[in-house]
């Protein structure tokens, strides 16, 4: 666009002349050089450089070129000098939210921007016009009238030049509209900015909508919109009464307007009404969530063990007429591998066995338990306050009440069903499958023997794990699970989970050895049999005491973990007592290590016994306590001295006299000659 300079000159940039009038900048530059040498023709207003553009004098270009370009000094209308699109107004109206909480329509934004741009032009024109009149000593009365006339006549120019017109009132309302705009700004141009007139003109009020919603969702049966229309019309005519059971209010028909069936159906079907009425009427929570509840979208984990998703399912086969087996599965979300699976004819007991199997599997593979669990509420509800509390078996636990799509494992059941299980005999189609290939076929329905069904279902899971990962090509799901374990997984908290998942055996500890399940066990901690002070610490608590041992066996039947508890307190772990080969010639290095460990274990106890023995000193005890309460019972003629004398006499032995009559000697003689002390 031509540029009007301060000295009333018009400058043209090279872009306005190329390529419309000159083929290239090189051609234009050479023409300027030639004309400069001749003293007439093309002239520069400035030479450009340092960030400035080259400007060519508008008056120096050929007349035929001038006719095709716009000379801002020869405006067809006074407002052309001032009118330009207000970018701030465009931004304001694009972001504006009206009284109903809505953005403005696109065409309304455009209209208000045009009007605001013209108002800005009128403000500039007013200032210049007032300044000009004052400079010439004239009166400024009637300036607003001239502005209204200019605005009206500018419509034709705008239409011809820009292809649109403003719709600012140019009659009596112009002055008020113009003054309001100068005082308040952009918002004054918006019609009914607060939405008052729209609300007042509504035939269906908020009270009417509330009544329709209550009638639709608050009755014992589930009426359809047509029934609501019939009831509402009867209510309006006074032949039907509606009472609010919560507030006790009797609705007044005089406050409501008659409505058509189409209107009632329209309002009942609006989302803001359906989301409430359907929530109250609908008994299918899954369908309700699918229709109305937003759901999260997650970036899948990349490290195995970060999160495991669990749920139950029934493979699409019958082992007897109308009977299908149950599986409870767990899938590692990073690797997509099924890492835990248990089965049975019923759900009873399946959930506890599932978590036991999880501990067995991960222990056997040498991996820590997953950091996070997600599952459904129904089977897990009983254990949320025990081993499923966060920090016990898992660091994080997400249990969803009846929300199928929140569990990622649900998405993997579909390909398992249609890509693998579908190829087996006895596969059952869903009654209402969308795809024709998944609908019921003409093949006769059959049952699969239970044992065969178990084998084939487990084989399907093995096939799944050995298939290629869906996102990481060239590697199986199982390989990905083994090779990409999360290095930050905490160690398994057996102390928190075995009292709930393990089996219980009551036993005792004697000589530092515990008998359990026909085996001998020693006191241990952190996977090592203890010796030294730690062993003595444990023995002080458990030696000779009753213990509750919680243990869990592995897939091979051997115990993988055993913990000794006493009165609800975890004391220590138990490990099998070493049993090296008795024959020296057959002993291996491992046997020697076991012998050394057992010797240390025994030496710890023996050394503690010796140290305790050395700490003991001999003492003499004088007991002055009376053994009898009194001496009321007497045996006649019984006298200790006489009794002893008669005894010797009966033995026909002569006691030599002792001239010293030493009491100590009597005691010595008595000890020596007492038959009770003979060896």
XYZ file of C-alpha atoms in Angstrom:
679
model
C 0.000 0.000 0.000
C 1.392 3.471 -0.854
C 2.916 5.307 2.094
C 2.070 8.977 2.789
C 5.167 10.743 4.156
C 5.336 13.840 6.346
C 6.103 16.144 3.398
C 2.939 15.085 1.565
C 4.866 12.761 -0.660
C 3.711 9.235 -1.470
C 6.299 6.461 -1.451
C 6.071 3.056 -3.106
C 8.045 -0.015 -2.023
C 9.668 -2.173 -4.684
C 7.224 -4.984 -3.826
C 4.348 -2.810 -5.099
C 6.010 -2.416 -8.486
C 7.449 -5.949 -8.888
C 6.417 -7.987 -10.825
C 3.241 -6.112 -11.807
C 5.111 -3.231 -13.511
C 8.752 -4.340 -13.545
C 9.987 -7.925 -14.015
C 12.624 -7.850 -11.268
C 14.454 -5.600 -8.860
C 17.436 -5.577 -11.235
C 15.280 -4.140 -14.039
C 13.747 -1.551 -11.706
C 17.157 -0.548 -10.303
C 18.652 -0.038 -13.773
C 15.641 2.055 -14.814
C 16.104 4.301 -11.783
C 19.801 4.720 -12.593
C 19.063 5.654 -16.214
C 16.305 8.121 -15.209
C 18.554 9.726 -12.593
C 21.220 10.359 -15.231
C 18.609 11.859 -17.551
C 17.225 14.107 -14.782
C 13.649 12.957 -15.080
C 11.632 9.722 -14.626
C 11.831 7.396 -11.643
C 13.157 8.914 -8.412
C 13.905 7.538 -4.945
C 12.508 9.154 -1.822
C 15.183 7.325 0.224
C 18.013 5.006 -0.667
C 17.247 2.305 1.890
C 19.709 0.394 4.063
C 20.108 0.049 7.857
C 16.728 -1.651 8.076
C 14.935 0.929 5.923
C 13.120 0.040 2.703
C 13.748 1.748 -0.625
C 10.847 4.095 -1.428
C 10.125 5.251 -4.991
C 8.359 8.552 -5.493
C 4.738 7.906 -6.522
C 4.670 11.081 -8.642
C 7.690 9.886 -10.700
C 6.193 6.678 -12.028
C 4.370 6.656 -15.391
C 0.818 8.008 -15.392
C -0.666 4.690 -16.507
C 0.936 3.059 -13.450
C -0.449 5.778 -11.156
C -3.972 5.119 -12.377
C -3.702 1.496 -11.309
C -2.355 2.383 -7.850
C -4.060 4.276 -5.033
C -2.982 7.773 -4.185
C -3.824 8.343 -0.495
C -3.762 12.123 -1.076
C -6.778 11.837 -3.383
C -9.148 9.975 -1.032
C -12.714 9.631 -2.290
C -13.997 10.152 1.241
C -12.613 11.994 4.248
C -12.838 8.873 6.447
C -10.548 6.938 4.095
C -7.645 8.833 5.654
C -8.515 7.546 9.120
C -10.173 4.194 8.653
C -8.021 1.117 9.310
C -8.808 -2.267 10.834
C -8.420 -2.307 14.632
C -6.471 -5.477 15.496
C -7.074 -5.008 19.224
C -10.812 -4.914 18.582
C -10.600 -8.130 16.560
C -8.796 -9.820 19.466
C -11.261 -8.462 22.033
C -14.340 -9.748 20.200
C -12.710 -13.120 19.444
C -12.116 -13.699 23.157
C -15.308 -12.118 24.467
C -17.791 -14.348 26.351
C -21.374 -13.141 26.523
C -23.877 -13.307 29.371
C -24.833 -16.859 28.447
C -21.217 -18.018 28.688
C -20.720 -18.284 24.910
C -18.233 -16.831 22.468
C -19.577 -14.525 19.795
C -20.436 -15.882 16.370
C -17.762 -15.368 13.710
C -19.895 -12.985 11.651
C -20.746 -11.027 14.818
C -17.045 -10.698 15.663
C -16.424 -9.376 12.146
C -19.293 -6.890 12.344
C -18.274 -5.539 15.748
C -14.636 -5.201 14.604
C -15.712 -3.145 11.551
C -17.906 -0.915 13.717
C -15.133 -0.409 16.284
C -12.640 0.443 13.521
C -15.042 3.043 12.141
C -15.646 4.494 15.615
C -11.881 4.908 15.985
C -11.764 6.698 12.615
C -14.595 8.998 13.713
C -12.712 9.835 16.921
C -9.631 10.867 14.953
C -11.729 12.842 12.474
C -13.516 14.603 15.333
C -10.222 15.650 16.913
C -8.844 17.030 13.634
C -12.110 18.737 12.754
C -12.380 20.440 16.157
C -8.731 21.467 15.980
C -9.233 22.920 12.489
C -12.360 24.874 13.495
C -10.667 26.261 16.578
C -7.616 27.277 14.585
C -9.863 29.261 12.241
C -11.934 30.759 15.077
C -15.036 28.788 14.159
C -17.609 27.109 16.405
C -17.440 23.402 17.258
C -21.210 23.063 17.507
C -22.711 20.444 15.239
C -19.489 18.399 14.902
C -21.291 15.215 15.927
C -23.918 15.817 13.256
C -21.204 16.027 10.614
C -19.674 12.808 11.927
C -23.037 11.047 11.584
C -23.308 12.275 7.993
C -19.756 11.156 7.231
C -20.468 7.727 8.737
C -23.593 7.325 6.644
C -21.932 8.384 3.367
C -18.929 6.168 4.097
C -21.060 3.016 3.793
C -21.020 3.203 -0.006
C -17.264 3.761 -0.085
C -16.675 0.820 2.260
C -18.819 -1.447 0.136
C -16.998 -0.468 -3.052
C -13.531 -0.550 -1.549
C -13.678 -3.343 1.048
C -16.766 -5.331 0.159
C -18.592 -4.696 3.432
C -20.379 -1.949 5.365
C -20.671 -0.863 8.981
C -24.044 -0.845 10.730
C -23.477 1.930 13.262
C -26.736 3.912 13.665
C -26.450 7.265 11.925
C -29.824 8.653 12.971
C -30.827 10.061 16.352
C -29.190 7.169 18.177
C -25.756 7.985 16.746
C -24.785 10.507 19.397
C -25.550 8.199 22.308
C -23.816 5.264 20.643
C -20.752 7.364 19.806
C -20.497 8.858 23.305
C -20.922 5.440 24.940
C -18.132 4.031 22.774
C -15.789 6.879 23.673
C -16.564 6.386 27.346
C -16.666 2.561 27.712
C -15.066 1.118 24.596
C -15.552 -2.079 22.598
C -18.225 -3.718 24.762
C -20.830 -1.007 24.053
C -21.120 -2.200 20.439
C -22.247 -5.709 21.505
C -26.004 -6.116 21.386
C -27.426 -7.412 24.683
C -23.990 -8.224 26.085
C -25.471 -9.630 29.327
C -28.129 -11.744 27.599
C -30.989 -10.182 29.577
C -33.382 -9.811 26.657
C -32.767 -13.369 25.496
C -33.575 -14.782 28.925
C -36.692 -12.630 29.240
C -37.942 -13.765 25.859
C -37.619 -17.460 26.666
C -40.866 -19.345 26.695
C -39.298 -22.346 28.414
C -37.957 -21.026 31.708
C -35.537 -22.690 34.102
C -38.457 -23.701 36.330
C -40.163 -25.369 33.361
C -36.999 -27.325 32.500
C -36.621 -28.423 36.134
C -40.222 -29.656 36.177
C -39.785 -31.591 32.915
C -36.575 -33.193 34.184
C -38.180 -34.162 37.491
C -41.173 -35.683 35.723
C -38.886 -37.563 33.319
C -36.501 -38.977 35.935
C -38.328 -38.754 39.247
C -41.211 -41.158 38.654
C -41.132 -44.821 39.617
C -41.464 -45.998 36.030
C -39.444 -44.695 33.088
C -41.726 -42.536 30.895
C -40.685 -41.563 27.371
C -40.841 -37.945 26.078
C -44.278 -38.505 24.530
C -45.690 -39.577 27.902
C -44.134 -36.494 29.502
C -45.824 -34.339 26.843
C -49.227 -35.915 27.635
C -48.702 -35.535 31.398
C -47.448 -31.949 31.069
C -50.480 -30.875 29.021
C -52.769 -32.514 31.560
C -50.881 -30.659 34.281
C -51.320 -27.311 32.463
C -55.074 -27.949 32.163
C -55.322 -28.776 35.873
C -56.331 -32.419 35.459
C -53.006 -33.717 36.771
C -51.174 -32.673 39.923
C -47.401 -32.779 40.382
C -45.816 -32.753 43.856
C -42.102 -32.500 44.634
C -41.402 -35.371 47.060
C -38.223 -33.725 48.348
C -39.541 -30.241 49.128
C -43.247 -31.023 49.367
C -43.997 -28.256 46.836
C -47.194 -28.553 44.776
C -46.385 -27.138 41.335
C -48.709 -24.337 40.202
C -49.899 -24.805 36.578
C -50.483 -21.065 36.240
C -46.720 -20.450 36.317
C -46.013 -22.644 33.298
C -46.632 -22.205 29.584
C -48.075 -24.747 27.189
C -45.439 -26.556 25.128
C -45.452 -28.697 22.028
C -44.249 -32.275 22.042
C -41.334 -31.226 19.851
C -40.237 -28.586 22.384
C -40.460 -31.006 25.287
C -38.504 -33.640 23.387
C -35.919 -31.010 22.399
C -35.268 -29.916 25.978
C -35.263 -33.434 27.425
C -32.683 -34.452 24.813
C -30.328 -31.562 25.522
C -27.070 -32.815 27.017
C -27.287 -30.751 30.197
C -30.637 -32.392 30.948
C -29.879 -35.926 29.710
C -26.734 -36.265 31.802
C -28.785 -35.867 34.967
C -31.999 -37.675 34.041
C -30.225 -40.650 32.498
C -27.941 -40.945 35.527
C -31.029 -41.224 37.719
C -32.967 -43.553 35.403
C -30.197 -45.778 34.056
C -29.414 -49.060 35.798
C -26.487 -49.967 33.525
C -23.522 -48.137 35.009
C -21.136 -49.271 32.279
C -23.364 -47.878 29.535
C -23.888 -44.642 31.476
C -20.118 -44.148 31.875
C -19.568 -44.880 28.193
C -22.131 -42.269 27.146
C -21.304 -39.436 29.510
C -18.103 -39.854 31.506
C -14.850 -38.533 29.981
C -11.907 -40.885 30.174
C -8.150 -40.504 30.497
C -5.712 -41.164 27.696
C -2.284 -42.294 28.824
C 1.139 -42.732 27.338
C 1.892 -46.447 27.856
C 4.774 -47.386 30.189
C 8.050 -48.509 28.666
C 9.553 -50.536 31.539
C 8.260 -53.940 32.588
C 7.103 -54.140 36.188
C 5.940 -50.528 36.319
C 2.237 -51.470 36.303
C 0.181 -54.641 36.002
C -3.481 -54.622 34.962
C -5.696 -57.435 36.285
C -9.230 -58.639 35.645
C -11.347 -61.753 35.362
C -12.713 -63.213 32.127
C -14.457 -66.274 30.783
C -12.892 -67.745 27.646
C -15.596 -68.125 24.944
C -16.012 -71.890 25.344
C -18.336 -74.163 27.308
C -17.062 -77.232 29.144
C -20.635 -78.269 29.862
C -23.983 -77.009 28.682
C -24.301 -73.383 29.819
C -21.066 -73.560 31.872
C -17.868 -71.641 31.172
C -14.640 -71.643 33.162
C -13.220 -68.563 34.873
C -9.756 -67.068 34.443
C -8.183 -64.285 36.458
C -5.348 -62.710 34.464
C -2.656 -60.111 34.974
C -0.870 -58.407 32.076
C 2.271 -56.298 32.282
C 1.375 -53.132 30.373
C 4.847 -52.298 29.082
C 5.596 -55.738 27.646
C 1.957 -56.786 26.946
C 2.861 -60.190 28.416
C 0.459 -62.181 30.602
C 2.538 -62.816 33.723
C -0.112 -64.249 36.070
C -3.107 -66.457 35.323
C -5.223 -68.775 37.459
C -8.400 -70.604 36.543
C -11.318 -72.532 37.990
C -14.932 -73.500 37.485
C -16.072 -70.697 39.817
C -14.716 -67.395 41.093
C -14.590 -68.666 44.663
C -11.081 -68.458 46.083
C -9.630 -67.503 42.721
C -8.468 -64.028 43.762
C -6.288 -65.164 46.687
C -4.745 -67.879 44.553
C -4.096 -65.267 41.869
C -1.961 -63.081 44.143
C -0.181 -66.137 45.556
C 0.627 -67.178 42.012
C 1.952 -63.715 41.279
C 4.416 -63.994 44.170
C 5.432 -67.495 43.018
C 5.988 -66.481 39.405
C 7.994 -63.341 40.037
C 10.120 -65.101 42.681
C 10.844 -67.946 40.281
C 11.838 -65.532 37.501
C 14.003 -63.473 39.856
C 11.997 -60.258 39.401
C 10.459 -57.948 41.976
C 6.683 -57.559 42.143
C 5.152 -54.788 39.973
C 5.154 -51.286 41.415
C 1.521 -50.549 40.586
C -1.729 -52.484 40.279
C -4.953 -51.571 38.504
C -8.039 -53.746 38.798
C -11.754 -53.917 39.414
C -13.412 -53.575 42.808
C -15.699 -56.593 43.092
C -13.168 -59.339 43.891
C -10.499 -57.072 45.381
C -12.711 -55.141 47.813
C -12.063 -57.513 50.746
C -8.300 -56.979 50.615
C -8.015 -53.212 50.251
C -7.202 -52.885 53.956
C -4.733 -55.794 54.036
C -2.172 -56.770 51.418
C -3.662 -54.421 48.773
C -3.009 -51.325 50.841
C -0.471 -49.118 49.131
C 3.046 -49.918 50.293
C 2.308 -53.571 51.092
C 2.281 -55.757 48.006
C 2.286 -52.804 45.590
C 3.478 -49.228 45.900
C 0.375 -47.881 44.151
C -3.090 -49.451 43.894
C -5.859 -48.236 41.565
C -9.106 -50.126 42.082
C -11.982 -49.014 39.856
C -15.616 -49.647 40.842
C -17.399 -51.053 37.798
C -15.407 -49.101 35.231
C -14.344 -51.497 32.488
C -12.539 -49.040 30.226
C -10.353 -47.797 33.087
C -8.532 -51.155 33.114
C -6.095 -51.420 30.221
C -6.266 -55.225 30.284
C -9.762 -55.034 28.787
C -8.257 -53.824 25.517
C -6.081 -56.959 25.283
C -8.954 -59.411 25.808
C -10.418 -58.535 22.390
C -7.380 -59.533 20.254
C -6.909 -62.621 22.428
C -10.512 -63.606 21.717
C -10.650 -62.843 17.984
C -7.051 -63.386 16.844
C -6.155 -66.532 18.797
C -9.078 -68.224 20.558
C -11.409 -67.886 17.567
C -9.435 -70.551 15.657
C -10.237 -73.270 18.239
C -13.136 -75.685 18.243
C -16.141 -74.723 20.334
C -15.524 -70.963 20.083
C -18.628 -68.956 21.035
C -19.534 -65.778 19.151
C -20.989 -62.784 20.936
C -24.770 -62.513 20.434
C -24.591 -58.945 19.084
C -21.138 -58.721 17.491
C -20.883 -55.785 15.064
C -18.569 -57.491 12.595
C -20.241 -60.185 10.474
C -17.161 -62.396 10.742
C -17.527 -62.432 14.538
C -21.240 -63.201 14.568
C -22.758 -66.625 15.219
C -22.031 -69.031 12.355
C -23.946 -72.061 11.119
C -21.459 -74.428 12.820
C -23.191 -76.498 15.477
C -22.478 -75.386 19.025
C -20.269 -77.808 20.989
C -18.720 -78.188 24.425
C -15.028 -78.759 25.153
C -13.977 -81.133 27.974
C -12.721 -79.173 30.964
C -9.190 -80.616 31.032
C -8.772 -79.993 27.321
C -10.139 -76.479 27.709
C -7.568 -75.747 30.434
C -4.667 -76.996 28.303
C -5.771 -75.074 25.215
C -6.450 -71.862 27.148
C -2.983 -71.982 28.721
C -1.474 -72.721 25.320
C -3.217 -69.613 23.962
C -1.588 -67.477 26.670
C 1.808 -68.962 25.824
C 1.205 -68.187 22.146
C 0.269 -64.623 23.018
C 3.454 -64.077 25.061
C 5.626 -65.480 22.274
C 4.083 -63.223 19.610
C 5.745 -60.011 18.416
C 5.273 -56.923 20.567
C 2.728 -54.562 18.993
C 4.965 -51.473 19.256
C 8.501 -52.871 19.444
C 9.088 -54.947 16.353
C 11.485 -57.863 16.218
C 11.024 -58.860 19.858
C 8.389 -60.999 21.563
C 6.281 -59.801 24.433
C 7.994 -62.237 26.805
C 11.473 -61.191 25.678
C 10.549 -57.558 26.192
C 9.306 -58.398 29.712
C 12.558 -60.139 30.650
C 14.916 -57.623 29.060
C 13.292 -54.340 30.118
C 12.616 -54.661 33.835
C 12.258 -51.400 35.723
C 15.476 -50.981 37.781
C 13.721 -48.905 40.460
C 11.296 -51.558 41.720
C 11.356 -51.995 45.524
C 12.061 -55.391 47.036
C 9.042 -57.546 47.803
C 7.544 -56.791 51.218
C 6.971 -60.373 52.348
C 6.394 -59.310 55.955
C 3.279 -57.359 54.900
C 1.764 -59.877 52.495
C 2.520 -63.395 53.809
C 0.232 -63.095 56.884
C -2.625 -62.621 54.385
C -1.511 -64.665 51.381
C 0.657 -67.338 52.985
C -0.191 -70.570 54.766
C 0.127 -70.777 58.563
C 1.925 -73.393 60.659
C 2.203 -73.287 64.450
C 5.469 -74.668 65.822
C 8.254 -73.828 68.277
C 11.988 -73.174 68.374
C 14.325 -75.457 70.294
C 18.149 -75.246 70.280
C 17.848 -72.606 67.600
C 16.064 -75.004 65.262
C 12.458 -74.802 64.054
C 10.573 -77.889 62.872
C 8.062 -77.203 60.099
C 6.595 -79.250 57.269
C 8.853 -82.225 58.088
C 11.977 -80.107 57.684
C 14.394 -78.266 59.966
C 14.823 -74.520 59.662
C 17.295 -71.989 61.077
C 16.787 -68.348 62.020
C 17.584 -65.961 59.168
C 17.247 -62.395 57.965
C 17.464 -60.779 54.508
C 17.972 -64.154 52.860
C 20.914 -65.222 55.067
C 21.160 -67.560 58.038
C 22.246 -65.417 60.958
C 25.174 -65.906 63.326
C 26.727 -63.759 66.028
C 24.807 -61.057 67.906
C 21.856 -61.029 65.512
C 21.234 -64.750 66.071
C 21.376 -64.277 69.859
C 18.894 -61.402 69.528
C 16.446 -63.713 67.758
C 16.998 -66.613 70.191
C 16.193 -64.418 73.174
C 12.718 -63.974 71.676
C 11.889 -67.364 70.195
C 13.929 -70.084 71.924
C 11.536 -72.448 73.645
C 8.580 -70.327 72.520
C 5.570 -71.023 70.330
C 5.731 -69.458 66.853
C 3.360 -68.788 63.970
C 5.155 -69.402 60.708
C 3.643 -67.967 57.511
C 5.006 -69.528 54.352
C 4.353 -69.803 50.645
C 5.353 -72.556 48.281
C 6.627 -72.093 44.750
C 5.550 -73.620 41.465
C 7.789 -76.618 42.221
C 6.154 -77.217 45.615
C 9.170 -76.040 47.614
C 8.779 -73.247 50.134
C 10.004 -69.960 48.665
C 9.586 -67.853 51.794
C 8.896 -68.558 55.478
C 8.525 -65.912 58.186
C 8.394 -66.482 61.958
C 5.854 -64.388 63.882
C 5.183 -64.161 67.584
C 2.043 -62.466 68.922
C 1.510 -60.682 65.629
C 5.108 -59.401 65.379
C 7.494 -60.463 62.640
C 10.594 -61.772 64.399
C 12.780 -63.238 61.684
C 12.880 -65.280 58.500
C 13.481 -69.010 58.307
C 15.828 -70.798 55.926
C 16.358 -74.565 55.513
C 18.993 -76.043 57.822
C 22.162 -76.926 55.858
C 22.518 -80.656 55.166
C 26.021 -81.324 53.772
C 27.039 -84.828 52.696
C 28.095 -86.986 55.633
C 30.723 -88.889 53.618
C 33.884 -86.824 53.465
C 34.925 -88.277 50.144
C 31.665 -87.109 48.515
C 31.634 -83.562 49.843
C 31.654 -80.674 47.407
C 32.712 -77.061 47.927
C 29.073 -76.221 48.626
C 28.957 -78.944 51.286
C 32.033 -77.467 52.920
C 30.433 -74.005 52.921
C 27.294 -75.438 54.515
C 29.367 -77.196 57.189
C 31.185 -73.954 57.933
C 27.909 -72.024 58.213
C 26.378 -74.604 60.537
C 29.546 -74.614 62.636
C 29.309 -70.829 63.007
C 25.626 -71.127 63.934
C 26.436 -73.762 66.608
C 29.529 -71.913 67.794
C 27.455 -68.756 68.341
C 25.066 -70.572 70.690
C 27.820 -72.503 72.481
C 29.919 -69.373 72.972
C 26.935 -67.523 74.388
C 26.318 -70.436 76.802
C 29.945 -70.312 78.011
C 29.876 -66.546 78.425
C 26.697 -66.749 80.461
C 28.237 -69.594 82.538
C 31.315 -67.544 83.351
C 29.190 -64.649 84.483
C 27.624 -66.742 87.243
C 29.060 -66.773 90.863
C 28.442 -69.340 93.659
C 26.177 -68.197 96.516
C 25.096 -69.586 99.927
C 21.431 -69.414 100.736
C 20.028 -69.480 104.304
C 16.349 -70.180 104.275
C 14.564 -68.985 107.424
C 11.091 -69.518 106.132
C 8.797 -71.763 108.240
C 7.414 -74.679 106.348
C 4.560 -75.256 108.842
C 1.987 -72.936 110.305
C 2.104 -74.634 113.714
C 3.010 -77.924 115.501
C -0.412 -79.139 116.524
C 0.035 -82.554 114.958
C 2.440 -84.751 117.035
C 3.455 -88.394 116.745
C 3.708 -89.726 120.312
C 7.209 -90.782 121.399
C 8.770 -89.370 118.279
C 12.031 -87.622 119.128
C 14.699 -87.055 116.576
C 17.665 -87.970 118.822
C 15.995 -91.027 120.284
C 14.828 -92.131 116.861
C 18.353 -92.055 115.490
C 19.759 -93.845 118.532
C 17.227 -96.646 118.235
C 18.061 -96.975 114.591
C 21.700 -97.568 115.362
C 20.825 -99.935 118.088
C 18.707 -101.960 115.734
C 21.726 -102.096 113.413
C 23.762 -103.607 116.260
C 26.623 -101.198 115.698
C 28.794 -99.615 118.413
C 29.480 -95.931 118.176
C 32.843 -95.012 119.707
C 32.728 -92.333 122.307
C 34.137 -88.972 121.465
C 35.585 -87.248 124.473
C 35.304 -83.913 122.767
C 31.613 -84.398 121.946
C 32.166 -82.349 118.722
C 28.916 -81.612 116.903
C 30.715 -81.275 113.586
C 32.127 -84.759 113.978
C 28.649 -86.121 114.647
C 27.478 -84.594 111.402
C 30.411 -86.107 109.529
C 29.788 -89.534 111.034
C 26.113 -89.268 110.158
C 26.860 -88.448 106.537
C 29.313 -91.274 106.235
C 27.139 -93.910 107.881
C 23.765 -92.832 106.460
C 22.649 -95.554 104.071
C 20.817 -92.940 101.985
C 24.154 -91.368 100.942
C 25.892 -94.571 99.923
C 27.065 -94.865 96.298
